[in-house]
Coordinates of C-alpha atoms in Angstrom, one line a residue:
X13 CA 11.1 -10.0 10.7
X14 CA 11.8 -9.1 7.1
X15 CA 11.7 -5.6 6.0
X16 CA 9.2 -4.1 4.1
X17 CA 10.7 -3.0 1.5
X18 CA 12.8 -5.9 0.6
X19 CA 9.5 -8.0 0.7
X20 CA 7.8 -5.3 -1.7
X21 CA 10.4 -5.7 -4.1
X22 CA 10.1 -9.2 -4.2
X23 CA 6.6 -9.1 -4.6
X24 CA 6.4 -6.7 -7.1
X25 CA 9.1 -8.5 -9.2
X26 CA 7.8 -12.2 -8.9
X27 CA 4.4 -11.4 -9.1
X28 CA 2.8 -13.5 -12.1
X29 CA 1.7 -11.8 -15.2
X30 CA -1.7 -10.8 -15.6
X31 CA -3.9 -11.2 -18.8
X32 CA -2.7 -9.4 -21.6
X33 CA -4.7 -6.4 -21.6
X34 CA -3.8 -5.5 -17.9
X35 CA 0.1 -6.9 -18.7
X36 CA 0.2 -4.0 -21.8
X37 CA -0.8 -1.8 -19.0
X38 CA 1.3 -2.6 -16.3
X39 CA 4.8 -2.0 -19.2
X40 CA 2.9 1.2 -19.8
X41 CA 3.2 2.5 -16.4
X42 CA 7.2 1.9 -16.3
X43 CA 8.1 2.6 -19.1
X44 CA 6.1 6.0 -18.2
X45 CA 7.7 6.3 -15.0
X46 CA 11.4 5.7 -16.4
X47 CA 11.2 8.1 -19.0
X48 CA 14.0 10.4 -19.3
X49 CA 14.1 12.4 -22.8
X50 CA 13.1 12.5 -26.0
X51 CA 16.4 12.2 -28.9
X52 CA 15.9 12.7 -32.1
X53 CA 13.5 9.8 -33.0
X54 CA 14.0 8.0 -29.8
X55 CA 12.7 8.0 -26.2
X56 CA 15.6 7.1 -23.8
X57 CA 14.5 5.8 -20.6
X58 CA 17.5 5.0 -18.3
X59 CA 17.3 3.9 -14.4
X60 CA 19.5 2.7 -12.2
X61 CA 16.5 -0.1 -11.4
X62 CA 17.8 -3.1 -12.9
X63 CA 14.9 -5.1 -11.3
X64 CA 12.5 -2.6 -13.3
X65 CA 14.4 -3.9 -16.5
X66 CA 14.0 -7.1 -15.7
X67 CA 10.5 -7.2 -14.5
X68 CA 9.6 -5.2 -17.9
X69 CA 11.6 -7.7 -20.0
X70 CA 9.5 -10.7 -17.9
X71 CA 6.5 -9.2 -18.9
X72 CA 6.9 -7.8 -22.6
X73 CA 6.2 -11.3 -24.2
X74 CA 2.5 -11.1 -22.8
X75 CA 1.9 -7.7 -24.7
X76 CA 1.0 -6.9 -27.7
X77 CA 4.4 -5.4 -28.6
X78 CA 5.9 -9.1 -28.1
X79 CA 7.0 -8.9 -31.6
X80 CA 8.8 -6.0 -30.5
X81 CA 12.7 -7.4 -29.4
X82 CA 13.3 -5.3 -26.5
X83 CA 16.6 -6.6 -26.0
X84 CA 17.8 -5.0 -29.0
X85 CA 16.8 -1.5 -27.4
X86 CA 18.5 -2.4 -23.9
X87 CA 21.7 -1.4 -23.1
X88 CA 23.4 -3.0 -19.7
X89 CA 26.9 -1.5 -18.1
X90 CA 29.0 -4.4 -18.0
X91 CA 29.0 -5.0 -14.5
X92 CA 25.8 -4.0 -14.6
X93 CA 26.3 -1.3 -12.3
X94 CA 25.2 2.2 -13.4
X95 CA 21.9 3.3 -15.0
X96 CA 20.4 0.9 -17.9
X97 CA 18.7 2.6 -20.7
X98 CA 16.1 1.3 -23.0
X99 CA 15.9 3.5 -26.1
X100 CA 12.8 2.8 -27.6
X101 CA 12.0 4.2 -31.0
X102 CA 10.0 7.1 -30.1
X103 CA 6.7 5.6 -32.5
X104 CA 6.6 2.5 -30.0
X105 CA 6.9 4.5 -27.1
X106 CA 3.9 6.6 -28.0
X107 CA 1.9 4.1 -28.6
X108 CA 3.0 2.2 -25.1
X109 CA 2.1 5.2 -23.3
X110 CA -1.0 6.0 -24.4
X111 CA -2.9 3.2 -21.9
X112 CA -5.6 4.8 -19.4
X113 CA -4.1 5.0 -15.6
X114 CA -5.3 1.8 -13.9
X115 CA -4.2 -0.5 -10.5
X116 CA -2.3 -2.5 -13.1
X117 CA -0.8 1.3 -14.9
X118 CA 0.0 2.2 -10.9
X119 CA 2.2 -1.1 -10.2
X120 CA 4.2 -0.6 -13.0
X121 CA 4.4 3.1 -12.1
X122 CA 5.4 2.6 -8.5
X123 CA 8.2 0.1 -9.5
X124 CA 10.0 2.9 -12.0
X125 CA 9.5 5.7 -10.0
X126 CA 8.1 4.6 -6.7
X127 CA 9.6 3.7 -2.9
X128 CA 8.3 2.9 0.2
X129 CA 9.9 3.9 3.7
X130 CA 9.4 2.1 7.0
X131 CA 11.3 4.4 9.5
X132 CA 11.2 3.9 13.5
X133 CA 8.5 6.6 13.3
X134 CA 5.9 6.2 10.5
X135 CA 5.8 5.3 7.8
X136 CA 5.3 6.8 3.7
X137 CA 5.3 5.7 0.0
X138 CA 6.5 8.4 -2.5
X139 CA 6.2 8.7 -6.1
X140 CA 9.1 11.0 -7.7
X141 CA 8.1 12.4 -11.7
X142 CA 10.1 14.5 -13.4
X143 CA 7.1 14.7 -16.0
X144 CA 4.4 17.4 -15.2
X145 CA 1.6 15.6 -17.5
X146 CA 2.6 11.8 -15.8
X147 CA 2.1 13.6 -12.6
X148 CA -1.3 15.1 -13.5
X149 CA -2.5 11.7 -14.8
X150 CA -1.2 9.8 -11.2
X151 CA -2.8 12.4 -8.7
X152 CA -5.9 12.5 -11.0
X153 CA -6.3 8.4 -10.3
X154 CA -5.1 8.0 -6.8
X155 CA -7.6 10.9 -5.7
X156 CA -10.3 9.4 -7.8
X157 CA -9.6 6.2 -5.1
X158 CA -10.1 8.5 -2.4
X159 CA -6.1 7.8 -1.6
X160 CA -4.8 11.0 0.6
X161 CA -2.1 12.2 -0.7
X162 CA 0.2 15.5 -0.5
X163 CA 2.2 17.2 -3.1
X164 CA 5.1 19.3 -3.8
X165 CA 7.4 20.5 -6.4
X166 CA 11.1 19.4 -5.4
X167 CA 14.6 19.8 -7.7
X168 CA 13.0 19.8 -10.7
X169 CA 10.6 17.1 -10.2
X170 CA 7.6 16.5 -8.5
X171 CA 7.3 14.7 -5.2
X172 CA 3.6 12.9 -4.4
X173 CA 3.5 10.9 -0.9
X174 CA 1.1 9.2 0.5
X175 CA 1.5 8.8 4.8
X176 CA -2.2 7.3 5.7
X177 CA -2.1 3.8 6.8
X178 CA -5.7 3.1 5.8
X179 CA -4.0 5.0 1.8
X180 CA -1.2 2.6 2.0
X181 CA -2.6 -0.5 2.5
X182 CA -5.5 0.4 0.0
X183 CA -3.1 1.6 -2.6
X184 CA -1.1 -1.6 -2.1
X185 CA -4.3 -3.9 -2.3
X186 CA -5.3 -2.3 -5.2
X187 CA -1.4 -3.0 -7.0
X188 CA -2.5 -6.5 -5.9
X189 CA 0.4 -7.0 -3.7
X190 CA -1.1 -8.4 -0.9
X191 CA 1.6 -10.2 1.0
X192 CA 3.0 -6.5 1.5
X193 CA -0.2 -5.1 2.3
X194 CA -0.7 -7.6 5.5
X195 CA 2.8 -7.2 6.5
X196 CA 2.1 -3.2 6.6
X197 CA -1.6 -4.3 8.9
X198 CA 0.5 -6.0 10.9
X199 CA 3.4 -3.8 11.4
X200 CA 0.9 -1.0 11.8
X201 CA -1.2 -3.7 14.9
X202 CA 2.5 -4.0 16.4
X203 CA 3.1 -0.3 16.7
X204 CA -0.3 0.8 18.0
X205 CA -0.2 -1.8 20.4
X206 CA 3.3 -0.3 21.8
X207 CA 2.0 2.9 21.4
X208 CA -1.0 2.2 23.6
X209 CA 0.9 0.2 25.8
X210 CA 3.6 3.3 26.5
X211 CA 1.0 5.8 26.7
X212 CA -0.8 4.2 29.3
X213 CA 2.0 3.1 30.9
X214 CA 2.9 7.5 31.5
X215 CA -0.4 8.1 32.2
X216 CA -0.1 5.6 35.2
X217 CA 3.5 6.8 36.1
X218 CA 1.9 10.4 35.6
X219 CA -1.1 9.2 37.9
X220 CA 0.9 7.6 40.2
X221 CA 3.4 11.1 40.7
X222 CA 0.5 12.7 41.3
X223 CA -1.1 11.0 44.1
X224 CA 2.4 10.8 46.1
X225 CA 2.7 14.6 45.7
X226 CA -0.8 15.3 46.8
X227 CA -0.2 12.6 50.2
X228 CA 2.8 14.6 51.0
X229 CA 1.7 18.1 50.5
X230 CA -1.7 16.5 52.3
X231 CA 0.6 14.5 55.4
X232 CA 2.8 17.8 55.6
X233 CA -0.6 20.1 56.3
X234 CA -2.1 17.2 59.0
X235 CA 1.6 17.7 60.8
X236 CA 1.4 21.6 61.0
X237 CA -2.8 21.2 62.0
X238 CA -1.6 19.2 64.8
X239 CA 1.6 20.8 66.1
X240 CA 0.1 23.9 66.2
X241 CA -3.2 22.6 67.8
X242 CA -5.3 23.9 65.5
X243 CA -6.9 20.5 65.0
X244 CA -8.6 21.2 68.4
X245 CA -10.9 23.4 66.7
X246 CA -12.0 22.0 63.6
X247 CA -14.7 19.9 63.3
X248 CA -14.9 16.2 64.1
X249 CA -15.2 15.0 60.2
X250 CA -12.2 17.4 59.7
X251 CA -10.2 16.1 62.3
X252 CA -11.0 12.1 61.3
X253 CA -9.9 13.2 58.0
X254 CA -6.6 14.3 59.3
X255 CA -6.0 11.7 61.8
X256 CA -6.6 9.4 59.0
X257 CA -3.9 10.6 56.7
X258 CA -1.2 10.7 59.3
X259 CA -2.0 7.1 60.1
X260 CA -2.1 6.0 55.9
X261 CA 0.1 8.6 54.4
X262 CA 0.4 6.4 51.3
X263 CA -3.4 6.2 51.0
X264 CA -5.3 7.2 48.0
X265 CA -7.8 9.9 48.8
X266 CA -10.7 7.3 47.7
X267 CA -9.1 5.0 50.3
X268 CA -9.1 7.9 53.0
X269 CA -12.7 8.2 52.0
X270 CA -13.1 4.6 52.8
X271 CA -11.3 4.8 56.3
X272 CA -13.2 7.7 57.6
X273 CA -15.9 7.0 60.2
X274 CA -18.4 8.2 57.7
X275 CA -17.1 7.1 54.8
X276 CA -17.3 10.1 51.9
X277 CA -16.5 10.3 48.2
X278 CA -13.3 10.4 46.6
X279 CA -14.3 14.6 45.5
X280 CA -15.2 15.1 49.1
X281 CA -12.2 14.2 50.3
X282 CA -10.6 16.3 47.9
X283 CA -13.3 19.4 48.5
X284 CA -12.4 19.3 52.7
X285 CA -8.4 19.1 51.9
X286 CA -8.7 22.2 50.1
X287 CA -10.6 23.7 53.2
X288 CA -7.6 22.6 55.1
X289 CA -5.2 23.9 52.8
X290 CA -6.9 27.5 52.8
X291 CA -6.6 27.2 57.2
X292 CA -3.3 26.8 56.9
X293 CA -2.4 29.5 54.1
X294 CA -4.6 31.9 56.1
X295 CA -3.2 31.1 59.9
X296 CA 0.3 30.9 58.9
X297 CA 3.1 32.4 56.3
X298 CA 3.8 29.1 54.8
X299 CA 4.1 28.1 51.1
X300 CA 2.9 25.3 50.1
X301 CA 3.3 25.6 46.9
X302 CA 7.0 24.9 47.7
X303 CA 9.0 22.5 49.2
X304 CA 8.2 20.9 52.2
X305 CA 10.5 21.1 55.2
X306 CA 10.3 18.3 57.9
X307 CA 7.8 18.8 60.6
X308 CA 8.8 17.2 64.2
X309 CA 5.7 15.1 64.8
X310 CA 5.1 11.2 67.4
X311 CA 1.9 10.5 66.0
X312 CA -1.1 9.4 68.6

């Protein structure tokens, strides 16, 4: 299966433009997000996301600053490794960064400054600003969408993640990149079905442990009742019940219930063991909260 990421990328890159008004937008947001600094009349943005360059340079002929050439504000290392800058006289960038926060704003915002993270164990998308008013206007709009989120100050920048599956997927919906979105739902179906499956499959191993140690603490009592003939003086429903687990020791007690001579409940069972337990403790010194030593017993 394809990662997550690499499929977001893709999308978010290939995507088709929108109509113009959400396409002004969408440059807004990363040009926003790639900000660096302010020099002398210029805004320098510089990244080291040369797929946000070339997204931004797809799109820019659909905006109103299309008579704007870009490419003579862009500067590309050589081998094009290294951050690429776009120095924007700062007039244009002003007026590019005035547009509202919107889904379309938030796209272009998450491919400047955004990631998303699939570990083995959960899963997170993070937005990293080093702008304190750009970080006021994206918490304002993803918690107007009722998208959790949590916050911190980190290194100089601020940090805002967003962990809930049902946040993700809305958050992704809303960027209108849906082929991520239902890769996320279906990633997110995969893992709760393993989960599921391995938490049930303890709780039966856990079960299971359980019942053995309860037979043998419950066979180990019905050994010492009868070598020391106290079973000659319990009752008759007390000494079925004992005969019974000798001859099933790997019985459940609703099966013991079952194989009694008047059958009981599975709690009955469980409430005349106890009974038996407390005869033992009381006639004897024996722990039985400990191990259990072998008792020499031919059954009848």
């Amino acid at each position: 299966m394809e990662r997550i990421d690499s499929i977001f990328w893709d999308e978010w890159i290939n995507s088709v433009a929108f109509d113009k008004s959400r396409t002004d937008t969408e440059c807004s947001g990363i040009i926003e997000g790639i900000f660096v600094k302010q020099k002398m009349n210029y805004a320098i943005c510089a990244s080291l996301r040369l797929y946000v360059f070339r997204r931004l340079y797809s799109l820019w002929k659909y905006t109103r600053w299309s008579d704007v050439n870009i490419s003579s504000y862009m500067r590309v290392p050589e081998n094009k490794k290294g951050r690429v800058k776009l120095i924007l006289p700062f007039d244009i960038y002003e007026d590019i960064s005035r547009s509202k926060a919107s889904w379309a704003w938030l796209r272009g915002l998450f491919g400047s400054c955004g990631s998303i993270f699939w570990p083995k164990n959960g899963y997170h998308l993070v937005f990293r600003i080093k702008n304190d008013k750009l970080c006021d206007k994206l918490l304002a709009f993803i918690n107007a969408k009722g998208i959790k989120n949590t916050f911190r100050n980190r290194a100089g920048s601020y940090e805002v993640q967003v962990r809930s599956h049902e946040s993700i997927t809305r958050l992704l919906a809303g960027m209108e990149l849906m082929k991520t979105s239902l890769m996320v739902e279906e990633k997110f179906i995969i893992r709760s079905v393993k989960s599921r499956a391995n938490k049930q499959v303890n709780c039966d191993t856990s079960n299971i442990r359980k019942s053995l140690q309860a037979a043998e603490k419950q066979l180990y009592i019905s050994k010492l009742l009868v070598k020391s003939g106290i079973i000659n003086d319990l009752p008759a429903y007390m000494q079925d019940l004992v005969l019974v687990r000798l001859n099933y020791p790997s019985a459940t007690l609703r099966e013991v219930g079952q194989l009694l001579l008047k059958p009981v409940s599975k709690s009955t069972v469980e409430y005349r063991w106890n009974k038996l337990e407390n005869i033992i403790k009381e006639m004897t010194d024996i722990d039985l909260d400990g191990g259990f030593e072998e008792v020499e017993f031919s059954g009848s």
